XYZ file of C-alpha atoms in Angstrom:
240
model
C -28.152 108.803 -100.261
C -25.195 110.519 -98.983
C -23.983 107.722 -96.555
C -24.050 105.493 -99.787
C -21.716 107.850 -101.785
C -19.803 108.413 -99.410
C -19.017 105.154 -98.026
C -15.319 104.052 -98.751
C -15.762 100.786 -96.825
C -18.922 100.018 -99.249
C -16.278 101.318 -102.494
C -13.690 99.747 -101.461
C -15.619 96.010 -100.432
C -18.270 95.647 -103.211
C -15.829 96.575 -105.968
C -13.300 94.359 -105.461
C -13.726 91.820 -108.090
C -17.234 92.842 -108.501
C -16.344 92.897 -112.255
C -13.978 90.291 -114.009
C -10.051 91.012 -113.482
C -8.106 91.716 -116.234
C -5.991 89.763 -114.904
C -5.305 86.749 -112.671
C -5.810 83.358 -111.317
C -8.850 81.973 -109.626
C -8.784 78.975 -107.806
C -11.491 76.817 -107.236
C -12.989 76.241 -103.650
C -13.205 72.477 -103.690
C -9.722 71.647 -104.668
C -9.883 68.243 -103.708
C -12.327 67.717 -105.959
C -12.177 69.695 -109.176
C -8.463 70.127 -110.639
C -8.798 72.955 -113.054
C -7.782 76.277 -112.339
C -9.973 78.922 -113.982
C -8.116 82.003 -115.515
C -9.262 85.516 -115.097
C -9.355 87.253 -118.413
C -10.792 90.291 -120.439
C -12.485 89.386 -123.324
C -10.435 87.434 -125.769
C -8.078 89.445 -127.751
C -9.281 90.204 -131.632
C -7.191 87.012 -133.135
C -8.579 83.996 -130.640
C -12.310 86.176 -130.257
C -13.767 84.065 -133.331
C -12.609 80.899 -131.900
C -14.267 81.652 -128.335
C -17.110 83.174 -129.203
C -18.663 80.059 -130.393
C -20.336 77.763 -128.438
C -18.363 74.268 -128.333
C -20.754 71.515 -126.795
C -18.394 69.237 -126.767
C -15.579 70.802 -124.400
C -18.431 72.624 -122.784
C -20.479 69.087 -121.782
C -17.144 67.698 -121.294
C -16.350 70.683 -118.329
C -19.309 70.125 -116.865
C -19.565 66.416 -116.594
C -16.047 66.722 -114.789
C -17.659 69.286 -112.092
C -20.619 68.379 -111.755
C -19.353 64.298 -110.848
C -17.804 65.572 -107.555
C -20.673 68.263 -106.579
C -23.133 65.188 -106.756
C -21.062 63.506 -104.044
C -20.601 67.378 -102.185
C -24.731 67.534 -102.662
C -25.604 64.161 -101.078
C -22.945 64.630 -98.576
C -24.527 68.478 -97.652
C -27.727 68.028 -98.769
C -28.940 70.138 -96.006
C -26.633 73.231 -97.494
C -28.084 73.212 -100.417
C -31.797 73.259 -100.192
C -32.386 76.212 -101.677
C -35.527 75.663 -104.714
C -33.770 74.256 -107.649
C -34.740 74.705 -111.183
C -34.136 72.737 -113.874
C -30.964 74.032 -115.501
C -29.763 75.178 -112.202
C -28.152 74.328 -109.068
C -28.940 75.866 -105.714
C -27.314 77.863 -102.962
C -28.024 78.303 -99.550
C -25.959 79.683 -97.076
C -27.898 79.342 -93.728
C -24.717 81.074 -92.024
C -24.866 84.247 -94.058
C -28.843 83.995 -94.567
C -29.247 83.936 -98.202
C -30.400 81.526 -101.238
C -30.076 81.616 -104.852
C -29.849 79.687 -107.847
C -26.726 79.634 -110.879
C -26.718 77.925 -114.417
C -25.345 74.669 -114.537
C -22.290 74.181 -115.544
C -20.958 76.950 -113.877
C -18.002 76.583 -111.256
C -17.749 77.610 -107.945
C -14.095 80.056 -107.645
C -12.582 81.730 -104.848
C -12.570 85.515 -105.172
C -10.980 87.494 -102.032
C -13.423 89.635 -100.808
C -16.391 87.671 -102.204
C -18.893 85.836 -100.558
C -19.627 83.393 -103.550
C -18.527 83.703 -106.974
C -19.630 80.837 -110.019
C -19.011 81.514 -113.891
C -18.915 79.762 -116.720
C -15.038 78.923 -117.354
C -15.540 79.347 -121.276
C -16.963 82.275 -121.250
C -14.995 84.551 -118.728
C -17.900 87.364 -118.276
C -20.566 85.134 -116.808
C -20.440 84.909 -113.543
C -22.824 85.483 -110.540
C -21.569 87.130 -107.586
C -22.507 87.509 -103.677
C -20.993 90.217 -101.422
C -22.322 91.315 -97.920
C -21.013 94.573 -95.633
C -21.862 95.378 -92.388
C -24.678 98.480 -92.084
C -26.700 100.077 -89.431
C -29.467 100.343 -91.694
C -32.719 98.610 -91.239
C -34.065 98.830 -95.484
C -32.576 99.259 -98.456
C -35.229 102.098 -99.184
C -33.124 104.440 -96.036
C -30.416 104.571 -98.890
C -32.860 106.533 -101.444
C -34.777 105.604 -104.405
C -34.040 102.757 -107.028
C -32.475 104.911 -109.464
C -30.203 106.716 -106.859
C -29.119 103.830 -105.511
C -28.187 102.038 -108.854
C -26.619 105.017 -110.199
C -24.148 105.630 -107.183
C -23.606 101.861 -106.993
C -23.063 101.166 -110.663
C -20.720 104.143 -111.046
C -18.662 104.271 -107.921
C -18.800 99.952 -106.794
C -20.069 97.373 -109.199
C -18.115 99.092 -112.354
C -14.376 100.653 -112.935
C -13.670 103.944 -112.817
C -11.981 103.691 -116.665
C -15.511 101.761 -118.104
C -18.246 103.877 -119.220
C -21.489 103.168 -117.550
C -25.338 102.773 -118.443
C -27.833 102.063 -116.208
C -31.073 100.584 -118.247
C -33.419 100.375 -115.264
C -33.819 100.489 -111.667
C -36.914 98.836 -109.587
C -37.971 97.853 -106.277
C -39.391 94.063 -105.433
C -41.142 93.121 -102.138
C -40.702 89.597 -100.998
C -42.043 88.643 -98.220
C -42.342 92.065 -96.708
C -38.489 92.604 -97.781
C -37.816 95.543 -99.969
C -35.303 94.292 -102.949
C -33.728 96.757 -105.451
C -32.768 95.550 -108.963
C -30.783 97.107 -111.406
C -30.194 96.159 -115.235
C -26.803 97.729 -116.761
C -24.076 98.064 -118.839
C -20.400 98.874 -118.780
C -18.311 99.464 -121.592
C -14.809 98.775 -121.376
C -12.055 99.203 -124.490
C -12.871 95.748 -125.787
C -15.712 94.469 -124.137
C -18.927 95.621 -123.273
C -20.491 93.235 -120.284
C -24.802 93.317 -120.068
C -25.240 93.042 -116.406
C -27.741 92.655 -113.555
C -27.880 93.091 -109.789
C -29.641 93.257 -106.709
C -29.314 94.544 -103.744
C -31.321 94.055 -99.993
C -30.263 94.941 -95.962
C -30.707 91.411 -93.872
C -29.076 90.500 -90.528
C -27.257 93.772 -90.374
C -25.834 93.656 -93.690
C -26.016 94.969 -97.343
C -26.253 92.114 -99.437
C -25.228 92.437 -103.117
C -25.908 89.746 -106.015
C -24.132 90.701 -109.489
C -24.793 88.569 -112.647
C -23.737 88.859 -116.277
C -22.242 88.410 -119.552
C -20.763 89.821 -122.742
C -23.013 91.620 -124.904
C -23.005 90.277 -127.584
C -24.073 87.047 -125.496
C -26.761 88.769 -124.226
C -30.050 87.522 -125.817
C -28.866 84.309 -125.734
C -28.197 84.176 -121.753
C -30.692 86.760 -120.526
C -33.557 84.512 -119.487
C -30.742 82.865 -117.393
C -29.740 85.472 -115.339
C -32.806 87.318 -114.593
C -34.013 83.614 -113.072
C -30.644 83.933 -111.254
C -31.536 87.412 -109.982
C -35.287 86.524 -109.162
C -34.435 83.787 -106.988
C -32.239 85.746 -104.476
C -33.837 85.642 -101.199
C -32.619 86.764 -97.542
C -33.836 84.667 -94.741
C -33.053 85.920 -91.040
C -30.018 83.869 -89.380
């Protein structure tokens, strides 16, 4: 457990961006093809929360109609990138490169994040999102790095979390997939104005610690839960 703590390379990699920005653009990865930028925020401010917090259909179906026209060219141009099992509701991910699949809401847009393998969220709703971030390691299994609960704690508190937001780690359990150790973690992290329900999990692949983040406000939280413990379930590393 101590090489986890004290890792500043892990710190320092995982946590950038891991959470939402208070501030700052993101810019989506197919620029030819979708035109929006998507903003960065906190949580909306307590005069324009009402007016966000309710779920428009029609800008929301309109959003997504506009993305999802051009990924239906990107999928049957790629289809072989993006085999992973689909779901309906979802779209899939695989990165046979980096050696991992998963699978995000639809509707969600793909956004460039520096330091950030993958990043998709919802541009309505600022705190759902779905993250991938890899790091080089000499370890073989994520179980060399201590228990469940050690692992989430150190990781929530010091990585996936800032330093200023006050912390809660719900629970902490270990998956096997075919004969690969997983380690999931359900969480919370309070913030001044905002408190964001989140979920993660963590494996070691190809020589690399592979972290998958997921989301959303809490007050959001029943609503989108189902949703992002499919995305969390269906993270799988595949040897490249």
């Amino acid at each position: 457990m101590a090489s986890l703590q004290n890792s500043p390379t892990l710190h320092r990699t995982l946590f950038h961006n891991s959470f939402p920005q208070k501030y700052g653009t993101f810019r989506s990865s197919r620029r030819e093809s979708i035109s929006f930028i998507v903003k960065a925020a906190q949580e909306p401010s307590a005069s324009s929360t009402g007016f966000l917090s309710q779920d428009r259909p029609g800008r929301r179906q309109v959003i997504a109609i506009g993305a999802t026209s051009p990924l239906v060219f990107l999928f049957n141009q790629h289809s072989n990138s993006f085999a992973a099992e689909n779901k309906k509701g979802f779209l899939p991910v695989l990165d046979k490169k980096d050696g991992y699949s998963f699978i995000y809401p639809f509707g969600w847009q793909e956004v460039v994040i520096q330091g950030q393998d993958k990043v998709f969220k919802d541009v309505i709703e600022p705190l759902e999102s779905v993250s991938v971030n890899m790091i080089p390691t000499g370890k073989q299994d994520i179980r060399e790095f201590g228990s469940p609960q050690e692992v989430g704690e150190t990781l929530i508190k010091k990585v996936l979390a800032p330093a200023t937001q006050k912390t809660k780690i719900i629970d902490a359990k270990e998956q096997e997939i075919d004969g690969k150790a997983y380690y999931r973690f359900e969480f919370i992290a309070q913030a001044p104005n905002y408190t964001r329900h989140a979920l993660s999990t963590v494996s070691i692949g190809n020589g690399k610690f592979y972290t998958l983040t997921t989301g959303a406000n809490e007050r959001r939280w029943e609503k989108m839960k189902d949703r992002l413990q499919t995305v969390i379930e269906s993270f799988k590393i595949f040897n490249v």
